[in-house]
Amino acid sequence: MSEHRTAPAIDPDLVEWPGSTVAVGSRSLYVRRAGSSGAAPAVFVHGLGGSSTNWTDLMALLSAHVDGHALDLPGFGRSPAPVDGRYDLDAHVAAVAGYIEEVGLAPVHLFGNSLGGAVTTRLASERPDLVRTLTLVSPALPSLRPVKGGDPTLGMLLVPGLSNVVRRRLERTSPEERLQTLLEIVFADPTRIPAHRLAQATAEIRRRQSLPWTTSALVGSLRGIVRAYLDRSSRGLWQQAARVPVPTLLVYGKQDRIVSFTTAARAAASFPDNRLLELDDVGHVAQMEVPSVVAEAVLRLIADVERSMSA
């Protein structure tokens, strides 16, 4: 039996963790920090259109056990656009790997949600020396199965002519309306989100509306993940999943409207050393919707790994 670790209760008044900008080669990444100095480092990578604040509660619940670093990918959150204008999957992988190496963190407990799950899967496959464990929350791994209730806007953004139409429509939509649409898509039960978090999210949407690169980052990253989906080479994401050597926790919400829940079984059959957590009445961002449940599973994974290393 592995050591059982219990996550603390969630602080309902917790605001986002403080952060700072870190130079990583030609990139500038905004990174939020939370956790215990001297503890094993953990790096958190958000999904498409998200930011480091998507990990606020989970970072708090794990803070007694890891030294957490939540990144804003280039062009997202408070990270500026990359100077080369690249938002493809390899560019995001290079940003995350570059940060881990720049700060001297390796090996890390690596977390990824959605797009971040694709980024971290490729990183763990190609640079396992940087990774201690991998936790994937609804990772954006290839699937051609349509998801009921999904966001049609994402498909429209892939079409060059329509992407401009979508951009103009989004600019005319109030932050409150955009947040409501987002909540209905990514959460199974939006009422789980505290009022002050909704206010923070609205303010963040309003801030990002004023940035010139917001839509470019969204469109470029979306097109990059689609190109990765279509890659039939040895660098295809499912092929890379099968080569991830580190212990992996797979977290899937059964009410996910973005990543098909049917990919959970394939992921469990692909990652060599994995634990699968399937969650009823949970959507696309389990780390935000039921952070305590995710934290307990992560702590069990970390305890198992530490026990095996000390055996």
PDB file of C-alpha atoms in Angstrom:
ATOM      1  CA  MET A   1       0.000   0.000   0.000  1.00  0.00           C
ATOM      2  CA  SER A   2       1.233   3.507  -0.812  1.00  0.00           C
ATOM      3  CA  GLU A   3       1.270   6.310   1.702  1.00  0.00           C
ATOM      4  CA  HIS A   4      -2.109   8.087   1.753  1.00  0.00           C
ATOM      5  CA  ARG A   5      -1.939  11.845   1.534  1.00  0.00           C
ATOM      6  CA  THR A   6      -4.955  14.067   2.010  1.00  0.00           C
ATOM      7  CA  ALA A   7      -5.345  17.390   0.230  1.00  0.00           C
ATOM      8  CA  PRO A   8      -6.362  20.355   2.415  1.00  0.00           C
ATOM      9  CA  ALA A   9      -9.737  22.024   2.054  1.00  0.00           C
ATOM     10  CA  ILE A  10     -10.175  24.594  -0.708  1.00  0.00           C
ATOM     11  CA  ASP A  11      -9.974  28.226   0.364  1.00  0.00           C
ATOM     12  CA  PRO A  12     -13.101  29.792  -1.202  1.00  0.00           C
ATOM     13  CA  ASP A  13     -11.506  33.256  -1.072  1.00  0.00           C
ATOM     14  CA  LEU A  14      -8.239  32.278  -2.729  1.00  0.00           C
ATOM     15  CA  VAL A  15      -7.188  34.654  -5.507  1.00  0.00           C
ATOM     16  CA  GLU A  16      -4.763  33.838  -8.291  1.00  0.00           C
ATOM     17  CA  TRP A  17      -1.165  33.143  -7.296  1.00  0.00           C
ATOM     18  CA  PRO A  18       1.440  35.873  -7.828  1.00  0.00           C
ATOM     19  CA  GLY A  19       3.728  35.626 -10.800  1.00  0.00           C
ATOM     20  CA  SER A  20       6.514  37.222 -12.763  1.00  0.00           C
ATOM     21  CA  THR A  21       7.903  37.265 -16.288  1.00  0.00           C
ATOM     22  CA  VAL A  22      10.796  34.922 -17.073  1.00  0.00           C
ATOM     23  CA  ALA A  23      12.983  35.195 -20.168  1.00  0.00           C
ATOM     24  CA  VAL A  24      13.352  31.850 -21.938  1.00  0.00           C
ATOM     25  CA  GLY A  25      15.515  32.391 -24.997  1.00  0.00           C
ATOM     26  CA  SER A  26      13.620  34.766 -27.263  1.00  0.00           C
ATOM     27  CA  ARG A  27      10.362  34.130 -25.391  1.00  0.00           C
ATOM     28  CA  SER A  28       8.939  35.850 -22.336  1.00  0.00           C
ATOM     29  CA  LEU A  29       6.750  33.629 -20.164  1.00  0.00           C
ATOM     30  CA  TYR A  30       4.582  34.771 -17.282  1.00  0.00           C
ATOM     31  CA  VAL A  31       4.808  32.189 -14.490  1.00  0.00           C
ATOM     32  CA  ARG A  32       2.751  31.931 -11.303  1.00  0.00           C
ATOM     33  CA  ARG A  33       4.320  30.267  -8.280  1.00  0.00           C
ATOM     34  CA  ALA A  34       2.820  28.404  -5.343  1.00  0.00           C
ATOM     35  CA  GLY A  35       4.163  25.692  -3.103  1.00  0.00           C
ATOM     36  CA  SER A  36       6.909  24.599  -0.796  1.00  0.00           C
ATOM     37  CA  SER A  37      10.460  25.734  -1.442  1.00  0.00           C
ATOM     38  CA  GLY A  38      12.691  22.709  -1.706  1.00  0.00           C
ATOM     39  CA  ALA A  39       9.833  20.378  -2.615  1.00  0.00           C
ATOM     40  CA  ALA A  40       9.732  18.479  -5.894  1.00  0.00           C
ATOM     41  CA  PRO A  41       9.014  20.950  -8.724  1.00  0.00           C
ATOM     42  CA  ALA A  42       5.760  20.788 -10.681  1.00  0.00           C
ATOM     43  CA  VAL A  43       4.936  22.573 -13.937  1.00  0.00           C
ATOM     44  CA  PHE A  44       1.354  23.248 -15.046  1.00  0.00           C
ATOM     45  CA  VAL A  45       0.335  23.927 -18.680  1.00  0.00           C
ATOM     46  CA  HIS A  46      -3.137  25.294 -19.503  1.00  0.00           C
ATOM     47  CA  GLY A  47      -5.439  24.634 -22.431  1.00  0.00           C
ATOM     48  CA  LEU A  48      -6.512  26.551 -25.531  1.00  0.00           C
ATOM     49  CA  GLY A  49      -7.714  30.024 -24.566  1.00  0.00           C
ATOM     50  CA  GLY A  50      -6.820  29.389 -20.932  1.00  0.00           C
ATOM     51  CA  SER A  51      -4.077  30.657 -18.659  1.00  0.00           C
ATOM     52  CA  SER A  52      -2.067  29.836 -15.554  1.00  0.00           C
ATOM     53  CA  THR A  53      -5.047  30.797 -13.379  1.00  0.00           C
ATOM     54  CA  ASN A  54      -6.787  27.595 -14.510  1.00  0.00           C
ATOM     55  CA  TRP A  55      -4.600  25.814 -11.953  1.00  0.00           C
ATOM     56  CA  THR A  56      -5.167  28.109  -8.940  1.00  0.00           C
ATOM     57  CA  ASP A  57      -7.082  25.665  -6.714  1.00  0.00           C
ATOM     58  CA  LEU A  58      -5.131  22.557  -7.660  1.00  0.00           C
ATOM     59  CA  MET A  59      -1.858  24.361  -6.990  1.00  0.00           C
ATOM     60  CA  ALA A  60      -3.156  25.332  -3.562  1.00  0.00           C
ATOM     61  CA  LEU A  61      -4.179  21.770  -2.755  1.00  0.00           C
ATOM     62  CA  LEU A  62      -0.771  20.444  -3.773  1.00  0.00           C
ATOM     63  CA  SER A  63       1.268  23.292  -2.283  1.00  0.00           C
ATOM     64  CA  ALA A  64       2.444  21.315   0.762  1.00  0.00           C
ATOM     65  CA  HIS A  65       3.943  18.654  -1.490  1.00  0.00           C
ATOM     66  CA  VAL A  66       5.294  20.379  -4.630  1.00  0.00           C
ATOM     67  CA  ASP A  67       6.905  23.627  -5.736  1.00  0.00           C
ATOM     68  CA  GLY A  68       4.368  24.714  -8.355  1.00  0.00           C
ATOM     69  CA  HIS A  69       5.085  26.708 -11.531  1.00  0.00           C
ATOM     70  CA  ALA A  70       2.050  27.514 -13.730  1.00  0.00           C
ATOM     71  CA  LEU A  71       2.985  28.931 -17.135  1.00  0.00           C
ATOM     72  CA  ASP A  72       1.117  31.208 -19.494  1.00  0.00           C
ATOM     73  CA  LEU A  73       1.967  29.867 -22.939  1.00  0.00           C
ATOM     74  CA  PRO A  74       3.211  32.518 -25.412  1.00  0.00           C
ATOM     75  CA  GLY A  75       0.322  34.764 -26.423  1.00  0.00           C
ATOM     76  CA  PHE A  76      -1.939  33.578 -23.574  1.00  0.00           C
ATOM     77  CA  GLY A  77      -2.612  34.943 -20.116  1.00  0.00           C
ATOM     78  CA  ARG A  78       0.025  37.555 -19.357  1.00  0.00           C
ATOM     79  CA  SER A  79       2.705  36.182 -21.676  1.00  0.00           C
ATOM     80  CA  PRO A  80       3.307  38.362 -24.738  1.00  0.00           C
ATOM     81  CA  ALA A  81       3.170  37.051 -28.276  1.00  0.00           C
ATOM     82  CA  PRO A  82       6.297  35.170 -29.410  1.00  0.00           C
ATOM     83  CA  VAL A  83       8.604  37.271 -31.580  1.00  0.00           C
ATOM     84  CA  ASP A  84       8.561  34.623 -34.315  1.00  0.00           C
ATOM     85  CA  GLY A  85       4.749  34.466 -34.337  1.00  0.00           C
ATOM     86  CA  ARG A  86       4.765  30.668 -33.978  1.00  0.00           C
ATOM     87  CA  TYR A  87       1.940  28.935 -32.096  1.00  0.00           C
ATOM     88  CA  ASP A  88       2.337  25.394 -33.423  1.00  0.00           C
ATOM     89  CA  LEU A  89       2.618  22.478 -31.023  1.00  0.00           C
ATOM     90  CA  ASP A  90       6.414  22.251 -31.273  1.00  0.00           C
ATOM     91  CA  ALA A  91       6.718  25.951 -30.423  1.00  0.00           C
ATOM     92  CA  HIS A  92       4.667  25.459 -27.247  1.00  0.00           C
ATOM     93  CA  VAL A  93       6.667  22.348 -26.349  1.00  0.00           C
ATOM     94  CA  ALA A  94       9.900  24.323 -26.782  1.00  0.00           C
ATOM     95  CA  ALA A  95       8.575  27.075 -24.495  1.00  0.00           C
ATOM     96  CA  VAL A  96       7.737  24.639 -21.687  1.00  0.00           C
ATOM     97  CA  ALA A  97      10.925  22.597 -22.041  1.00  0.00           C
ATOM     98  CA  GLY A  98      12.950  25.802 -22.253  1.00  0.00           C
ATOM     99  CA  TYR A  99      11.476  27.058 -18.986  1.00  0.00           C
ATOM    100  CA  ILE A 100      12.179  23.778 -17.178  1.00  0.00           C
ATOM    101  CA  GLU A 101      15.794  23.902 -18.343  1.00  0.00           C
ATOM    102  CA  GLU A 102      16.250  27.638 -17.818  1.00  0.00           C
ATOM    103  CA  VAL A 103      15.165  27.461 -14.173  1.00  0.00           C
ATOM    104  CA  GLY A 104      16.885  24.122 -13.557  1.00  0.00           C
ATOM    105  CA  LEU A 105      13.812  22.214 -12.415  1.00  0.00           C
ATOM    106  CA  ALA A 106      14.172  18.814 -14.093  1.00  0.00           C
ATOM    107  CA  PRO A 107      12.742  16.337 -13.531  1.00  0.00           C
ATOM    108  CA  VAL A 108       9.305  17.800 -12.811  1.00  0.00           C
ATOM    109  CA  HIS A 109       5.810  16.601 -12.058  1.00  0.00           C
ATOM    110  CA  LEU A 110       4.251  17.794 -15.328  1.00  0.00           C
ATOM    111  CA  PHE A 111       0.574  18.708 -15.720  1.00  0.00           C
ATOM    112  CA  GLY A 112      -1.373  19.496 -18.894  1.00  0.00           C
ATOM    113  CA  ASN A 113      -5.015  20.255 -19.654  1.00  0.00           C
ATOM    114  CA  SER A 114      -6.525  20.105 -23.166  1.00  0.00           C
ATOM    115  CA  LEU A 115      -3.989  21.768 -25.517  1.00  0.00           C
ATOM    116  CA  GLY A 116      -1.569  21.629 -22.588  1.00  0.00           C
ATOM    117  CA  GLY A 117      -2.150  17.875 -22.499  1.00  0.00           C
ATOM    118  CA  ALA A 118      -0.969  17.543 -26.097  1.00  0.00           C
ATOM    119  CA  VAL A 119       2.020  19.778 -25.357  1.00  0.00           C
ATOM    120  CA  THR A 120       3.052  17.778 -22.299  1.00  0.00           C
ATOM    121  CA  THR A 121       2.482  14.404 -23.986  1.00  0.00           C
ATOM    122  CA  ARG A 122       4.925  15.349 -26.745  1.00  0.00           C
ATOM    123  CA  LEU A 123       7.393  16.783 -24.230  1.00  0.00           C
ATOM    124  CA  ALA A 124       7.278  13.665 -22.028  1.00  0.00           C
ATOM    125  CA  SER A 125       7.755  11.446 -25.076  1.00  0.00           C
ATOM    126  CA  GLU A 126      10.660  13.386 -26.562  1.00  0.00           C
ATOM    127  CA  ARG A 127      12.307  14.715 -23.382  1.00  0.00           C
ATOM    128  CA  PRO A 128      11.594  12.173 -20.618  1.00  0.00           C
ATOM    129  CA  ASP A 129      14.707  13.420 -18.844  1.00  0.00           C
ATOM    130  CA  LEU A 130      12.725  16.536 -17.914  1.00  0.00           C
ATOM    131  CA  VAL A 131       9.714  14.680 -16.463  1.00  0.00           C
ATOM    132  CA  ARG A 132       9.143  12.780 -13.217  1.00  0.00           C
ATOM    133  CA  THR A 133       5.391  12.137 -13.595  1.00  0.00           C
ATOM    134  CA  LEU A 134       2.748  13.240 -16.092  1.00  0.00           C
ATOM    135  CA  THR A 135      -0.830  14.255 -15.234  1.00  0.00           C
ATOM    136  CA  LEU A 136      -3.195  14.831 -18.154  1.00  0.00           C
ATOM    137  CA  VAL A 137      -6.624  16.410 -17.673  1.00  0.00           C
ATOM    138  CA  SER A 138      -8.798  15.926 -20.781  1.00  0.00           C
ATOM    139  CA  PRO A 139      -5.726  15.975 -23.047  1.00  0.00           C
ATOM    140  CA  ALA A 140      -6.301  17.107 -26.642  1.00  0.00           C
ATOM    141  CA  LEU A 141      -5.237  13.863 -28.296  1.00  0.00           C
ATOM    142  CA  PRO A 142      -6.468  13.068 -31.811  1.00  0.00           C
ATOM    143  CA  SER A 143     -10.106  12.081 -32.237  1.00  0.00           C
ATOM    144  CA  LEU A 144     -12.396  12.531 -35.217  1.00  0.00           C
ATOM    145  CA  ARG A 145     -15.507  11.728 -33.177  1.00  0.00           C
ATOM    146  CA  PRO A 146     -17.752  14.818 -32.851  1.00  0.00           C
ATOM    147  CA  VAL A 147     -18.585  15.867 -29.292  1.00  0.00           C
ATOM    148  CA  LYS A 148     -22.220  16.632 -28.499  1.00  0.00           C
ATOM    149  CA  GLY A 149     -22.702  20.232 -27.397  1.00  0.00           C
ATOM    150  CA  GLY A 150     -19.219  21.292 -28.529  1.00  0.00           C
ATOM    151  CA  ASP A 151     -18.203  24.809 -29.495  1.00  0.00           C
ATOM    152  CA  PRO A 152     -18.853  25.488 -33.229  1.00  0.00           C
ATOM    153  CA  THR A 153     -16.658  28.585 -32.999  1.00  0.00           C
ATOM    154  CA  LEU A 154     -13.544  26.413 -32.905  1.00  0.00           C
ATOM    155  CA  GLY A 155     -14.356  24.871 -36.269  1.00  0.00           C
ATOM    156  CA  MET A 156     -15.052  28.268 -37.789  1.00  0.00           C
ATOM    157  CA  LEU A 157     -11.671  29.569 -36.634  1.00  0.00           C
ATOM    158  CA  LEU A 158      -9.961  26.952 -38.792  1.00  0.00           C
ATOM    159  CA  VAL A 159     -11.366  28.482 -41.992  1.00  0.00           C
ATOM    160  CA  PRO A 160      -9.322  31.565 -43.052  1.00  0.00           C
ATOM    161  CA  GLY A 161     -12.300  33.591 -44.271  1.00  0.00           C
ATOM    162  CA  LEU A 162     -14.565  32.640 -41.389  1.00  0.00           C
ATOM    163  CA  SER A 163     -11.899  33.314 -38.765  1.00  0.00           C
ATOM    164  CA  ASN A 164     -12.153  37.035 -39.505  1.00  0.00           C
ATOM    165  CA  VAL A 165     -15.933  36.844 -39.103  1.00  0.00           C
ATOM    166  CA  VAL A 166     -15.527  35.095 -35.758  1.00  0.00           C
ATOM    167  CA  ARG A 167     -12.950  37.664 -34.655  1.00  0.00           C
ATOM    168  CA  ARG A 168     -15.318  40.555 -35.364  1.00  0.00           C
ATOM    169  CA  ARG A 169     -18.174  38.772 -33.621  1.00  0.00           C
ATOM    170  CA  LEU A 170     -16.086  38.120 -30.532  1.00  0.00           C
ATOM    171  CA  GLU A 171     -15.024  41.755 -30.416  1.00  0.00           C
ATOM    172  CA  ARG A 172     -18.697  42.774 -30.309  1.00  0.00           C
ATOM    173  CA  THR A 173     -19.528  40.291 -27.539  1.00  0.00           C
ATOM    174  CA  SER A 174     -19.348  41.542 -23.968  1.00  0.00           C
ATOM    175  CA  PRO A 175     -16.955  39.835 -21.522  1.00  0.00           C
ATOM    176  CA  GLU A 176     -19.948  38.700 -19.471  1.00  0.00           C
ATOM    177  CA  GLU A 177     -21.541  37.016 -22.500  1.00  0.00           C
ATOM    178  CA  ARG A 178     -18.291  35.367 -23.525  1.00  0.00           C
ATOM    179  CA  LEU A 179     -17.766  34.033 -20.013  1.00  0.00           C
ATOM    180  CA  GLN A 180     -21.273  32.588 -19.875  1.00  0.00           C
ATOM    181  CA  THR A 181     -20.754  30.777 -23.177  1.00  0.00           C
ATOM    182  CA  LEU A 182     -17.394  29.463 -22.003  1.00  0.00           C
ATOM    183  CA  LEU A 183     -18.811  28.212 -18.702  1.00  0.00           C
ATOM    184  CA  GLU A 184     -21.559  26.277 -20.455  1.00  0.00           C
ATOM    185  CA  ILE A 185     -19.022  24.552 -22.697  1.00  0.00           C
ATOM    186  CA  VAL A 186     -16.189  23.658 -20.315  1.00  0.00           C
ATOM    187  CA  PHE A 187     -18.076  22.912 -17.069  1.00  0.00           C
ATOM    188  CA  ALA A 188     -20.658  20.229 -16.440  1.00  0.00           C
ATOM    189  CA  ASP A 189     -22.009  22.353 -13.565  1.00  0.00           C
ATOM    190  CA  PRO A 190     -21.037  26.054 -13.740  1.00  0.00           C
ATOM    191  CA  THR A 191     -22.652  26.682 -10.327  1.00  0.00           C
ATOM    192  CA  ARG A 192     -19.591  25.073  -8.751  1.00  0.00           C
ATOM    193  CA  ILE A 193     -17.558  28.169  -9.591  1.00  0.00           C
ATOM    194  CA  PRO A 194     -17.453  30.809  -6.788  1.00  0.00           C
ATOM    195  CA  ALA A 195     -18.754  34.296  -7.602  1.00  0.00           C
ATOM    196  CA  HIS A 196     -15.395  35.964  -7.037  1.00  0.00           C
ATOM    197  CA  ARG A 197     -13.777  33.594  -9.548  1.00  0.00           C
ATOM    198  CA  LEU A 198     -16.381  34.566 -12.116  1.00  0.00           C
ATOM    199  CA  ALA A 199     -15.566  38.232 -11.510  1.00  0.00           C
ATOM    200  CA  GLN A 200     -11.853  37.497 -11.970  1.00  0.00           C
ATOM    201  CA  ALA A 201     -12.549  35.616 -15.205  1.00  0.00           C
ATOM    202  CA  THR A 202     -14.674  38.465 -16.569  1.00  0.00           C
ATOM    203  CA  ALA A 203     -11.938  40.978 -15.825  1.00  0.00           C
ATOM    204  CA  GLU A 204      -9.378  38.746 -17.542  1.00  0.00           C
ATOM    205  CA  ILE A 205     -11.525  38.421 -20.675  1.00  0.00           C
ATOM    206  CA  ARG A 206     -11.912  42.199 -20.785  1.00  0.00           C
ATOM    207  CA  ARG A 207      -8.132  42.671 -20.436  1.00  0.00           C
ATOM    208  CA  ARG A 208      -7.339  40.185 -23.180  1.00  0.00           C
ATOM    209  CA  GLN A 209      -9.836  41.765 -25.570  1.00  0.00           C
ATOM    210  CA  SER A 210      -7.558  44.788 -25.692  1.00  0.00           C
ATOM    211  CA  LEU A 211      -4.447  42.816 -26.683  1.00  0.00           C
ATOM    212  CA  PRO A 212      -3.584  42.727 -30.392  1.00  0.00           C
ATOM    213  CA  TRP A 213      -2.387  39.103 -30.389  1.00  0.00           C
ATOM    214  CA  THR A 214      -5.243  37.388 -28.515  1.00  0.00           C
ATOM    215  CA  THR A 215      -7.076  36.019 -31.557  1.00  0.00           C
ATOM    216  CA  SER A 216      -3.848  35.188 -33.405  1.00  0.00           C
ATOM    217  CA  ALA A 217      -2.685  33.088 -30.454  1.00  0.00           C
ATOM    218  CA  LEU A 218      -6.016  31.263 -30.323  1.00  0.00           C
ATOM    219  CA  VAL A 219      -6.239  30.636 -34.079  1.00  0.00           C
ATOM    220  CA  GLY A 220      -2.551  29.738 -34.467  1.00  0.00           C
ATOM    221  CA  SER A 221      -2.628  27.274 -31.568  1.00  0.00           C
ATOM    222  CA  LEU A 222      -5.871  25.697 -32.778  1.00  0.00           C
ATOM    223  CA  ARG A 223      -4.476  25.188 -36.274  1.00  0.00           C
ATOM    224  CA  GLY A 224      -1.280  23.827 -34.762  1.00  0.00           C
ATOM    225  CA  ILE A 225      -3.121  21.161 -32.770  1.00  0.00           C
ATOM    226  CA  VAL A 226      -5.141  20.177 -35.853  1.00  0.00           C
ATOM    227  CA  ARG A 227      -1.903  19.752 -37.831  1.00  0.00           C
ATOM    228  CA  ALA A 228      -0.609  17.539 -35.015  1.00  0.00           C
ATOM    229  CA  TYR A 229      -3.838  15.508 -35.164  1.00  0.00           C
ATOM    230  CA  LEU A 230      -3.225  14.813 -38.857  1.00  0.00           C
ATOM    231  CA  ASP A 231       0.417  13.770 -38.386  1.00  0.00           C
ATOM    232  CA  ARG A 232       0.685  10.068 -39.288  1.00  0.00           C
ATOM    233  CA  SER A 233       4.433   9.895 -38.719  1.00  0.00           C
ATOM    234  CA  SER A 234       6.225   8.524 -35.678  1.00  0.00           C
ATOM    235  CA  ARG A 235       5.590  11.947 -34.093  1.00  0.00           C
ATOM    236  CA  GLY A 236       1.848  11.452 -34.170  1.00  0.00           C
ATOM    237  CA  LEU A 237       0.463  12.108 -30.700  1.00  0.00           C
ATOM    238  CA  TRP A 238      -0.929   8.617 -30.136  1.00  0.00           C
ATOM    239  CA  GLN A 239       2.381   7.120 -31.255  1.00  0.00           C
ATOM    240  CA  GLN A 240       4.173   9.427 -28.857  1.00  0.00           C
ATOM    241  CA  ALA A 241       1.773   8.562 -26.024  1.00  0.00           C
ATOM    242  CA  ALA A 242       2.842   4.943 -26.387  1.00  0.00           C
ATOM    243  CA  ARG A 243       6.464   6.029 -25.835  1.00  0.00           C
ATOM    244  CA  VAL A 244       5.936   8.064 -22.651  1.00  0.00           C
ATOM    245  CA  PRO A 245       8.060   6.207 -20.070  1.00  0.00           C
ATOM    246  CA  VAL A 246       6.981   8.028 -16.907  1.00  0.00           C
ATOM    247  CA  PRO A 247       4.050   7.226 -14.593  1.00  0.00           C
ATOM    248  CA  THR A 248       0.967   8.972 -15.971  1.00  0.00           C
ATOM    249  CA  LEU A 249      -2.367   9.987 -14.439  1.00  0.00           C
ATOM    250  CA  LEU A 250      -5.225  10.333 -16.941  1.00  0.00           C
ATOM    251  CA  VAL A 251      -8.213  12.415 -15.830  1.00  0.00           C
ATOM    252  CA  TYR A 252     -11.380  12.494 -17.945  1.00  0.00           C
ATOM    253  CA  GLY A 253     -14.766  14.092 -17.303  1.00  0.00           C
ATOM    254  CA  LYS A 254     -17.700  12.156 -18.708  1.00  0.00           C
ATOM    255  CA  GLN A 255     -19.538  15.398 -19.540  1.00  0.00           C
ATOM    256  CA  ASP A 256     -16.650  16.891 -21.537  1.00  0.00           C
ATOM    257  CA  ARG A 257     -17.973  18.882 -24.521  1.00  0.00           C
ATOM    258  CA  ILE A 258     -14.561  19.530 -26.089  1.00  0.00           C
ATOM    259  CA  VAL A 259     -12.509  16.327 -25.783  1.00  0.00           C
ATOM    260  CA  SER A 260     -14.521  13.180 -26.454  1.00  0.00           C
ATOM    261  CA  PHE A 261     -14.736  10.984 -23.365  1.00  0.00           C
ATOM    262  CA  THR A 262     -14.380   7.995 -25.685  1.00  0.00           C
ATOM    263  CA  THR A 263     -10.663   8.774 -25.999  1.00  0.00           C
ATOM    264  CA  ALA A 264     -10.172   7.816 -22.328  1.00  0.00           C
ATOM    265  CA  ALA A 265     -10.107   4.103 -23.151  1.00  0.00           C
ATOM    266  CA  ARG A 266      -7.598   4.621 -25.951  1.00  0.00           C
ATOM    267  CA  ALA A 267      -5.395   6.718 -23.675  1.00  0.00           C
ATOM    268  CA  ALA A 268      -5.472   3.995 -21.024  1.00  0.00           C
ATOM    269  CA  ALA A 269      -4.404   1.483 -23.675  1.00  0.00           C
ATOM    270  CA  SER A 270      -1.666   3.749 -25.040  1.00  0.00           C
ATOM    271  CA  PHE A 271       0.322   5.225 -22.140  1.00  0.00           C
ATOM    272  CA  PRO A 272       2.502   2.377 -20.831  1.00  0.00           C
ATOM    273  CA  ASP A 273       2.343   3.193 -17.105  1.00  0.00           C
ATOM    274  CA  ASN A 274      -0.961   4.893 -16.379  1.00  0.00           C
ATOM    275  CA  ARG A 275      -3.764   5.323 -13.882  1.00  0.00           C
ATOM    276  CA  LEU A 276      -7.187   6.317 -15.258  1.00  0.00           C
ATOM    277  CA  LEU A 277      -9.578   8.555 -13.317  1.00  0.00           C
ATOM    278  CA  GLU A 278     -13.041   8.824 -14.899  1.00  0.00           C
ATOM    279  CA  LEU A 279     -15.334  11.429 -13.356  1.00  0.00           C
ATOM    280  CA  ASP A 280     -19.136  11.539 -13.545  1.00  0.00           C
ATOM    281  CA  ASP A 281     -20.826  14.949 -13.886  1.00  0.00           C
ATOM    282  CA  VAL A 282     -17.537  16.683 -14.699  1.00  0.00           C
ATOM    283  CA  GLY A 283     -16.596  18.577 -17.854  1.00  0.00           C
ATOM    284  CA  HIS A 284     -13.417  19.643 -19.615  1.00  0.00           C
ATOM    285  CA  VAL A 285     -11.501  21.244 -16.734  1.00  0.00           C
ATOM    286  CA  ALA A 286     -11.670  18.791 -13.849  1.00  0.00           C
ATOM    287  CA  GLN A 287      -8.845  20.603 -12.067  1.00  0.00           C
ATOM    288  CA  MET A 288     -11.156  23.616 -11.761  1.00  0.00           C
ATOM    289  CA  GLU A 289     -14.485  21.850 -11.310  1.00  0.00           C
ATOM    290  CA  VAL A 290     -13.471  19.180  -8.778  1.00  0.00           C
ATOM    291  CA  PRO A 291      -9.926  20.148  -7.735  1.00  0.00           C
ATOM    292  CA  SER A 292      -9.992  18.147  -4.497  1.00  0.00           C
ATOM    293  CA  VAL A 293     -10.727  14.919  -6.352  1.00  0.00           C
ATOM    294  CA  VAL A 294      -7.918  15.556  -8.830  1.00  0.00           C
ATOM    295  CA  ALA A 295      -5.519  16.533  -6.031  1.00  0.00           C
ATOM    296  CA  GLU A 296      -6.139  13.295  -4.140  1.00  0.00           C
ATOM    297  CA  ALA A 297      -5.348  11.269  -7.277  1.00  0.00           C
ATOM    298  CA  VAL A 298      -2.182  13.298  -7.919  1.00  0.00           C
ATOM    299  CA  LEU A 299      -0.993  12.831  -4.352  1.00  0.00           C
ATOM    300  CA  ARG A 300      -1.492   9.070  -4.636  1.00  0.00           C
ATOM    301  CA  LEU A 301       0.551   9.077  -7.849  1.00  0.00           C
ATOM    302  CA  ILE A 302       3.370  11.084  -6.273  1.00  0.00           C
ATOM    303  CA  ALA A 303       3.398   8.872  -3.168  1.00  0.00           C
ATOM    304  CA  ASP A 304       3.558   5.722  -5.300  1.00  0.00           C
ATOM    305  CA  VAL A 305       6.466   7.108  -7.324  1.00  0.00           C
ATOM    306  CA  GLU A 306       8.375   8.233  -4.251  1.00  0.00           C
ATOM    307  CA  ARG A 307       7.857   4.858  -2.617  1.00  0.00           C
ATOM    308  CA  SER A 308       9.141   3.000  -5.670  1.00  0.00           C
ATOM    309  CA  MET A 309      12.200   5.274  -5.837  1.00  0.00           C
ATOM    310  CA  SER A 310      13.067   4.617  -2.197  1.00  0.00           C
ATOM    311  CA  ALA A 311      12.497   0.862  -2.363  1.00  0.00           C
TER     312      ALA A 311
END
